[in-house]
Amino acid sequence: MAHLAGLANVLPKEVRRAADLDVIDGLILPGGESTTLARLLKTFDLLEPLRAKIQAGLPVWGTCAGLILLAREIEGEPAHLGVMDIKVQRNAFGRQVDSFRQIAHIPTISDKPTELVFIRAPWIEWAGPDVEILHTVAGKIVAARQGHLLATAFHPELTDDSAWHRSFADLVAQSLI
Amino acid sequence: MSQDQLTLNKNLAQMLKGGVIMDVTNVEEAVIAQEAGAVAVMALERVPSDIRKQGGVARMSDPRMIREIQAAVTIPVMAKVRIGHFVEAQILEALKIDFIDESEVLTPADETFHIDKCAFKAPFVCGARNLGEALRRIGEGAAMIRTKGEAGTGNVVEAVRHMRTMASEIRTLSHLPVEERMNFAKEIGAPLDLVIWTAQNGRLPVVNFAAGGIATPADAALMMQLGSEGVFVGSGIFKSADPVTRAKAIVRATAFYNDPEILAEVSENLGESMAGLDIREVPASQLLAARGW
C-alpha cells in the first residue's frame, strides 16, 4: 500500500468484498499463506467473481502466495484461481531457515538492480508457451508474465524499492488504453 | 544470526499479519486449524488450560509430535521453549521449525536471563506485558512480539491490559522531546536504539500479535481493534464444544474485525465457549504473565 501511494496516477484501495472488485483497474494478490487466502476467498464468495474478472482481462499481480493462487497447477494439491499457465511448487526453497535475499538486475523491470526477498518461497516448475520468463534463481523460474498477469515468488512489498509496483502500474495503464 | 536473517525473520512475521495462529496438540487438530484458515499452528503437548490444571513442569514438546505436524500441514509450524532454555531452542531449530516461542506458558528454565535469540537462524516470538519488556526481547533478537495476556484462562482482560499498556507507552514516547528519550529508556529498561526507533516510527519495530485468553470471535476482533496485528488462540478453540466451527469463526472475525455485521454472523451458534477463569481468583503464584524478566 505504501509503495502504491507513492506512485503517480495510482489510487490504492483495499479489496475485502466482491463489490470492491467492481471499482478497481488492477489487483495485487499479496504475500501471506496461500492456504489461508484461498479459504477466505471461498468463505467470502470472492473466488468465482475474481476468476471471472481475471478472465475478462483484469490485470493481476501475485506475489508469493498470490502467485500460488494464480497458478493453473499446484504440485500436490488442487489449484485455486487457476488462471495462469504455470505449475508451482509450494515452499520449494524450504522452510523459514532457508529464506533468503538476492540483489538482481532485471532490465524489463528496472534499469537499476532490485532487491528480491524470498520467504518460504515457491518456484514455478514449468511455464506454458505464452508465459514470458522474467527471472530465474538456480535455474528455477521466480518471476513471470502472461499478458495481463504478473507473478513473482518474492516480495517486492517488503523492500524500499517501488520498481515492481511501477511496472505493474504500467501494465494496468496499458490495459486501460 | 546475520542482520539479513533477522530481516527475513521479521518479514515472515509480516506475512502472518491479519491472521490467527492456533495451538494444536496433534496432527488431527493441526489439520482442522489449517482447514479453518489458520496462518500458522503452535505445536504443543498440552494447551495452557491443561498445563494450568495439571501443574508440574511444562517443557518443550516431543520432537516426534512436532515432525508429524510439520509433515501434515503446509502452513508454518511454531513450537514453544522454556524461557532461557537455549538447548530446547537448538533442538527446535534442528527440526527446521518456522518460529520458536520463548514462552511463559512453559515453566521457566532461567529466572534471570532469556535466550540470546541473535545466536539462532530460526525466528523467535516472545510475550510482553509492556513496551520495556517488548523492546528487551527485540533487543535479544525476537522477530515478533505477542501480548502475554493470561494464557489458559479464556479471559481476555489481561491481553487487553497489555495491548493498551503498550499502545499508551508508545504514544507517550512518540511525544517526548528528544532529550527525554534516554531517561525513558532507563525507566522502562529498554535499549536506547530501539526506544529511538519506536519514538520515530510510532510503533514496535516488529509485528505485534495478541495472545492469552482469547476465546471468542468478538475477543479476537476486540484485540484487532485495539491495534493488534493478528491473534494467537490457545485453549480457546480446542477446549470449546465445537472446535471446527469456532476456529473458522475466529479466523473470519480476525480478517473482518471492523465489520460488526460479519462479526454478528460468525458469532452465532458456536456452542459452549471454554470455561473461563476470573483472574482475581487465580493465586499470584499461578499467574503465567509474571514469568519473564
PDB file of C-alpha atoms in Angstrom, chain B residues 41-203:
ATOM      1  CA  VAL B  41      -0.047 -23.562  14.140  1.00  0.00           C
ATOM      2  CA  MET B  42       1.686 -23.749  17.505  1.00  0.00           C
ATOM      3  CA  ALA B  43       2.533 -27.386  18.245  1.00  0.00           C
ATOM      4  CA  LEU B  44       2.471 -28.216  21.943  1.00  0.00           C
ATOM      5  CA  GLU B  45       1.693 -31.215  24.125  1.00  0.00           C
ATOM      6  CA  ARG B  46      -0.782 -29.569  26.460  1.00  0.00           C
ATOM      7  CA  VAL B  47      -2.769 -26.414  25.844  1.00  0.00           C
ATOM      8  CA  PRO B  48      -2.292 -23.741  28.542  1.00  0.00           C
ATOM      9  CA  SER B  49      -5.575 -24.512  30.359  1.00  0.00           C
ATOM     10  CA  ASP B  50      -4.440 -28.132  30.865  1.00  0.00           C
ATOM     11  CA  ILE B  51      -0.977 -27.017  31.989  1.00  0.00           C
ATOM     12  CA  ARG B  52      -2.729 -24.737  34.458  1.00  0.00           C
ATOM     13  CA  LYS B  53      -4.968 -27.562  35.718  1.00  0.00           C
ATOM     14  CA  GLN B  54      -2.420 -30.380  35.810  1.00  0.00           C
ATOM     15  CA  GLY B  55       0.507 -28.357  37.135  1.00  0.00           C
ATOM     16  CA  GLY B  56       4.023 -29.832  37.167  1.00  0.00           C
ATOM     17  CA  VAL B  57       6.894 -28.710  34.947  1.00  0.00           C
ATOM     18  CA  ALA B  58       5.806 -27.827  31.405  1.00  0.00           C
ATOM     19  CA  ARG B  59       8.559 -28.406  28.819  1.00  0.00           C
ATOM     20  CA  MET B  60       9.212 -28.322  25.065  1.00  0.00           C
ATOM     21  CA  SER B  61       7.079 -30.826  23.126  1.00  0.00           C
ATOM     22  CA  ASP B  62       8.248 -34.208  21.834  1.00  0.00           C
ATOM     23  CA  PRO B  63      10.109 -33.605  18.537  1.00  0.00           C
ATOM     24  CA  ARG B  64       8.281 -36.599  17.059  1.00  0.00           C
ATOM     25  CA  MET B  65       4.944 -34.890  17.521  1.00  0.00           C
ATOM     26  CA  ILE B  66       6.325 -31.667  16.023  1.00  0.00           C
ATOM     27  CA  ARG B  67       7.685 -33.522  12.983  1.00  0.00           C
ATOM     28  CA  GLU B  68       4.336 -35.249  12.445  1.00  0.00           C
ATOM     29  CA  ILE B  69       2.568 -31.889  12.468  1.00  0.00           C
ATOM     30  CA  GLN B  70       5.185 -30.399  10.107  1.00  0.00           C
ATOM     31  CA  ALA B  71       4.504 -33.260   7.702  1.00  0.00           C
ATOM     32  CA  ALA B  72       0.731 -32.862   7.945  1.00  0.00           C
ATOM     33  CA  VAL B  73       0.325 -29.139   7.159  1.00  0.00           C
ATOM     34  CA  THR B  74       1.783 -26.637   4.680  1.00  0.00           C
ATOM     35  CA  ILE B  75       1.355 -23.539   6.869  1.00  0.00           C
ATOM     36  CA  PRO B  76       4.241 -22.502   9.187  1.00  0.00           C
ATOM     37  CA  VAL B  77       4.684 -24.572  12.345  1.00  0.00           C
ATOM     38  CA  MET B  78       5.738 -22.927  15.613  1.00  0.00           C
ATOM     39  CA  ALA B  79       6.651 -24.521  18.924  1.00  0.00           C
ATOM     40  CA  LYS B  80       7.439 -23.354  22.440  1.00  0.00           C
ATOM     41  CA  VAL B  81      10.607 -23.486  24.520  1.00  0.00           C
ATOM     42  CA  ARG B  82      11.028 -22.605  28.178  1.00  0.00           C
ATOM     43  CA  ILE B  83      12.299 -19.090  28.958  1.00  0.00           C
ATOM     44  CA  GLY B  84      16.105 -19.237  28.930  1.00  0.00           C
ATOM     45  CA  HIS B  85      16.265 -22.841  27.685  1.00  0.00           C
ATOM     46  CA  PHE B  86      18.560 -22.338  24.705  1.00  0.00           C
ATOM     47  CA  VAL B  87      19.112 -26.052  24.181  1.00  0.00           C
ATOM     48  CA  GLU B  88      15.397 -26.656  23.628  1.00  0.00           C
ATOM     49  CA  ALA B  89      15.680 -23.842  21.059  1.00  0.00           C
ATOM     50  CA  GLN B  90      18.659 -25.570  19.396  1.00  0.00           C
ATOM     51  CA  ILE B  91      16.563 -28.735  19.126  1.00  0.00           C
ATOM     52  CA  LEU B  92      13.645 -26.897  17.548  1.00  0.00           C
ATOM     53  CA  GLU B  93      15.993 -25.175  15.113  1.00  0.00           C
ATOM     54  CA  ALA B  94      17.387 -28.572  14.132  1.00  0.00           C
ATOM     55  CA  LEU B  95      13.786 -29.581  13.311  1.00  0.00           C
ATOM     56  CA  LYS B  96      13.663 -26.556  10.976  1.00  0.00           C
ATOM     57  CA  ILE B  97      10.784 -25.114  12.964  1.00  0.00           C
ATOM     58  CA  ASP B  98       9.409 -21.926  11.375  1.00  0.00           C
ATOM     59  CA  PHE B  99       9.060 -19.945  14.620  1.00  0.00           C
ATOM     60  CA  ILE B 100      10.219 -20.541  18.206  1.00  0.00           C
ATOM     61  CA  ASP B 101       8.027 -19.156  21.006  1.00  0.00           C
ATOM     62  CA  GLU B 102      10.129 -18.482  24.106  1.00  0.00           C
ATOM     63  CA  SER B 103       7.085 -18.785  26.275  1.00  0.00           C
ATOM     64  CA  GLU B 104       5.978 -18.008  29.809  1.00  0.00           C
ATOM     65  CA  VAL B 105       3.347 -20.754  29.376  1.00  0.00           C
ATOM     66  CA  LEU B 106       6.091 -23.333  29.935  1.00  0.00           C
ATOM     67  CA  THR B 107       7.986 -23.476  33.236  1.00  0.00           C
ATOM     68  CA  PRO B 108      10.974 -21.085  33.034  1.00  0.00           C
ATOM     69  CA  ALA B 109      14.426 -22.706  32.876  1.00  0.00           C
ATOM     70  CA  ASP B 110      16.189 -19.480  33.849  1.00  0.00           C
ATOM     71  CA  GLU B 111      14.839 -16.874  36.231  1.00  0.00           C
ATOM     72  CA  THR B 112      17.257 -14.101  35.215  1.00  0.00           C
ATOM     73  CA  PHE B 113      18.166 -14.449  31.551  1.00  0.00           C
ATOM     74  CA  HIS B 114      16.279 -15.009  28.332  1.00  0.00           C
ATOM     75  CA  ILE B 115      17.739 -16.810  25.316  1.00  0.00           C
ATOM     76  CA  ASP B 116      20.226 -14.917  23.120  1.00  0.00           C
ATOM     77  CA  LYS B 117      17.951 -15.119  20.120  1.00  0.00           C
ATOM     78  CA  CYS B 118      20.542 -13.487  17.845  1.00  0.00           C
ATOM     79  CA  ALA B 119      22.523 -16.725  18.071  1.00  0.00           C
ATOM     80  CA  PHE B 120      19.805 -18.541  16.084  1.00  0.00           C
ATOM     81  CA  LYS B 121      18.773 -18.598  12.466  1.00  0.00           C
ATOM     82  CA  ALA B 122      15.180 -19.543  13.291  1.00  0.00           C
ATOM     83  CA  PRO B 123      12.869 -16.654  14.199  1.00  0.00           C
ATOM     84  CA  PHE B 124      11.580 -16.112  17.753  1.00  0.00           C
ATOM     85  CA  VAL B 125       8.320 -14.737  19.093  1.00  0.00           C
ATOM     86  CA  CYS B 126       8.186 -13.601  22.729  1.00  0.00           C
ATOM     87  CA  GLY B 127       5.483 -12.441  25.102  1.00  0.00           C
ATOM     88  CA  ALA B 128       5.403  -8.952  26.631  1.00  0.00           C
ATOM     89  CA  ARG B 129       3.206  -7.029  29.055  1.00  0.00           C
ATOM     90  CA  ASN B 130       4.572  -3.586  28.282  1.00  0.00           C
ATOM     91  CA  LEU B 131       6.870  -1.656  25.973  1.00  0.00           C
ATOM     92  CA  GLY B 132      10.013  -2.186  28.055  1.00  0.00           C
ATOM     93  CA  GLU B 133       9.580  -5.957  28.034  1.00  0.00           C
ATOM     94  CA  ALA B 134       8.829  -5.971  24.295  1.00  0.00           C
ATOM     95  CA  LEU B 135      11.929  -3.919  23.434  1.00  0.00           C
ATOM     96  CA  ARG B 136      14.171  -6.044  25.699  1.00  0.00           C
ATOM     97  CA  ARG B 137      13.029  -9.161  23.816  1.00  0.00           C
ATOM     98  CA  ILE B 138      13.531  -7.445  20.436  1.00  0.00           C
ATOM     99  CA  GLY B 139      16.967  -6.337  21.645  1.00  0.00           C
ATOM    100  CA  GLU B 140      17.736 -10.020  22.279  1.00  0.00           C
ATOM    101  CA  GLY B 141      16.697 -10.829  18.705  1.00  0.00           C
ATOM    102  CA  ALA B 142      12.935 -11.554  18.767  1.00  0.00           C
ATOM    103  CA  ALA B 143      11.360 -11.111  15.306  1.00  0.00           C
ATOM    104  CA  MET B 144       7.808 -10.908  16.606  1.00  0.00           C
ATOM    105  CA  ILE B 145       6.041  -9.900  19.840  1.00  0.00           C
ATOM    106  CA  ARG B 146       2.748 -11.008  21.338  1.00  0.00           C
ATOM    107  CA  THR B 147       0.955  -9.773  24.406  1.00  0.00           C
ATOM    108  CA  LYS B 148       1.188 -12.275  27.215  1.00  0.00           C
ATOM    109  CA  GLY B 149      -2.381 -11.935  28.380  1.00  0.00           C
ATOM    110  CA  GLU B 150      -3.087 -14.709  30.839  1.00  0.00           C
ATOM    111  CA  ALA B 151      -2.949 -17.980  28.912  1.00  0.00           C
ATOM    112  CA  GLY B 152      -5.372 -20.795  29.636  1.00  0.00           C
ATOM    113  CA  THR B 153      -7.971 -18.632  31.372  1.00  0.00           C
ATOM    114  CA  GLY B 154     -10.355 -17.904  28.490  1.00  0.00           C
ATOM    115  CA  ASN B 155     -10.403 -14.387  29.935  1.00  0.00           C
ATOM    116  CA  VAL B 156      -9.266 -11.609  27.605  1.00  0.00           C
ATOM    117  CA  VAL B 157      -8.832  -8.962  30.330  1.00  0.00           C
ATOM    118  CA  GLU B 158      -5.043  -9.323  30.659  1.00  0.00           C
ATOM    119  CA  ALA B 159      -4.442  -9.301  26.889  1.00  0.00           C
ATOM    120  CA  VAL B 160      -6.437  -6.065  26.737  1.00  0.00           C
ATOM    121  CA  ARG B 161      -4.412  -4.608  29.596  1.00  0.00           C
ATOM    122  CA  HIS B 162      -1.100  -5.489  27.914  1.00  0.00           C
ATOM    123  CA  MET B 163      -2.123  -4.227  24.474  1.00  0.00           C
ATOM    124  CA  ARG B 164      -3.430  -0.957  25.904  1.00  0.00           C
ATOM    125  CA  THR B 165      -0.314  -0.516  28.045  1.00  0.00           C
ATOM    126  CA  MET B 166       1.981  -0.924  25.045  1.00  0.00           C
ATOM    127  CA  ALA B 167      -0.096   1.416  22.882  1.00  0.00           C
ATOM    128  CA  SER B 168      -0.215   4.050  25.597  1.00  0.00           C
ATOM    129  CA  GLU B 169       3.537   3.862  26.264  1.00  0.00           C
ATOM    130  CA  ILE B 170       4.270   4.176  22.539  1.00  0.00           C
ATOM    131  CA  ARG B 171       2.000   7.242  22.346  1.00  0.00           C
ATOM    132  CA  THR B 172       3.751   8.829  25.314  1.00  0.00           C
ATOM    133  CA  LEU B 173       7.183   8.066  23.865  1.00  0.00           C
ATOM    134  CA  SER B 174       6.278   9.493  20.443  1.00  0.00           C
ATOM    135  CA  HIS B 175       5.529  12.871  22.001  1.00  0.00           C
ATOM    136  CA  LEU B 176       8.613  13.122  24.219  1.00  0.00           C
ATOM    137  CA  PRO B 177      11.233  15.762  23.427  1.00  0.00           C
ATOM    138  CA  VAL B 178      14.390  14.092  22.094  1.00  0.00           C
ATOM    139  CA  GLU B 179      16.409  14.844  25.238  1.00  0.00           C
ATOM    140  CA  GLU B 180      13.948  12.833  27.376  1.00  0.00           C
ATOM    141  CA  ARG B 181      14.330   9.597  25.417  1.00  0.00           C
ATOM    142  CA  MET B 182      17.413   8.367  27.291  1.00  0.00           C
ATOM    143  CA  ASN B 183      15.683   8.685  30.637  1.00  0.00           C
ATOM    144  CA  PHE B 184      12.573   6.973  29.217  1.00  0.00           C
ATOM    145  CA  ALA B 185      14.802   4.083  28.048  1.00  0.00           C
ATOM    146  CA  LYS B 186      16.304   3.876  31.525  1.00  0.00           C
ATOM    147  CA  GLU B 187      12.899   3.921  33.222  1.00  0.00           C
ATOM    148  CA  ILE B 188      11.424   1.091  31.107  1.00  0.00           C
ATOM    149  CA  GLY B 189      14.704  -0.850  30.934  1.00  0.00           C
ATOM    150  CA  ALA B 190      14.892  -0.927  27.145  1.00  0.00           C
ATOM    151  CA  PRO B 191      17.767  -0.498  24.650  1.00  0.00           C
ATOM    152  CA  LEU B 192      18.124   3.150  23.598  1.00  0.00           C
ATOM    153  CA  ASP B 193      18.396   2.452  19.855  1.00  0.00           C
ATOM    154  CA  LEU B 194      15.057   0.622  19.901  1.00  0.00           C
ATOM    155  CA  VAL B 195      13.459   3.347  22.027  1.00  0.00           C
ATOM    156  CA  ILE B 196      14.579   5.923  19.434  1.00  0.00           C
ATOM    157  CA  TRP B 197      13.271   3.778  16.550  1.00  0.00           C
ATOM    158  CA  THR B 198       9.908   3.346  18.288  1.00  0.00           C
ATOM    159  CA  ALA B 199       9.679   7.082  19.035  1.00  0.00           C
ATOM    160  CA  GLN B 200      10.367   7.964  15.395  1.00  0.00           C
ATOM    161  CA  ASN B 201       8.016   5.379  13.892  1.00  0.00           C
ATOM    162  CA  GLY B 202       5.204   5.344  16.450  1.00  0.00           C
ATOM    163  CA  ARG B 203       5.075   1.539  16.542  1.00  0.00           C
TER     164      ARG B 203
END
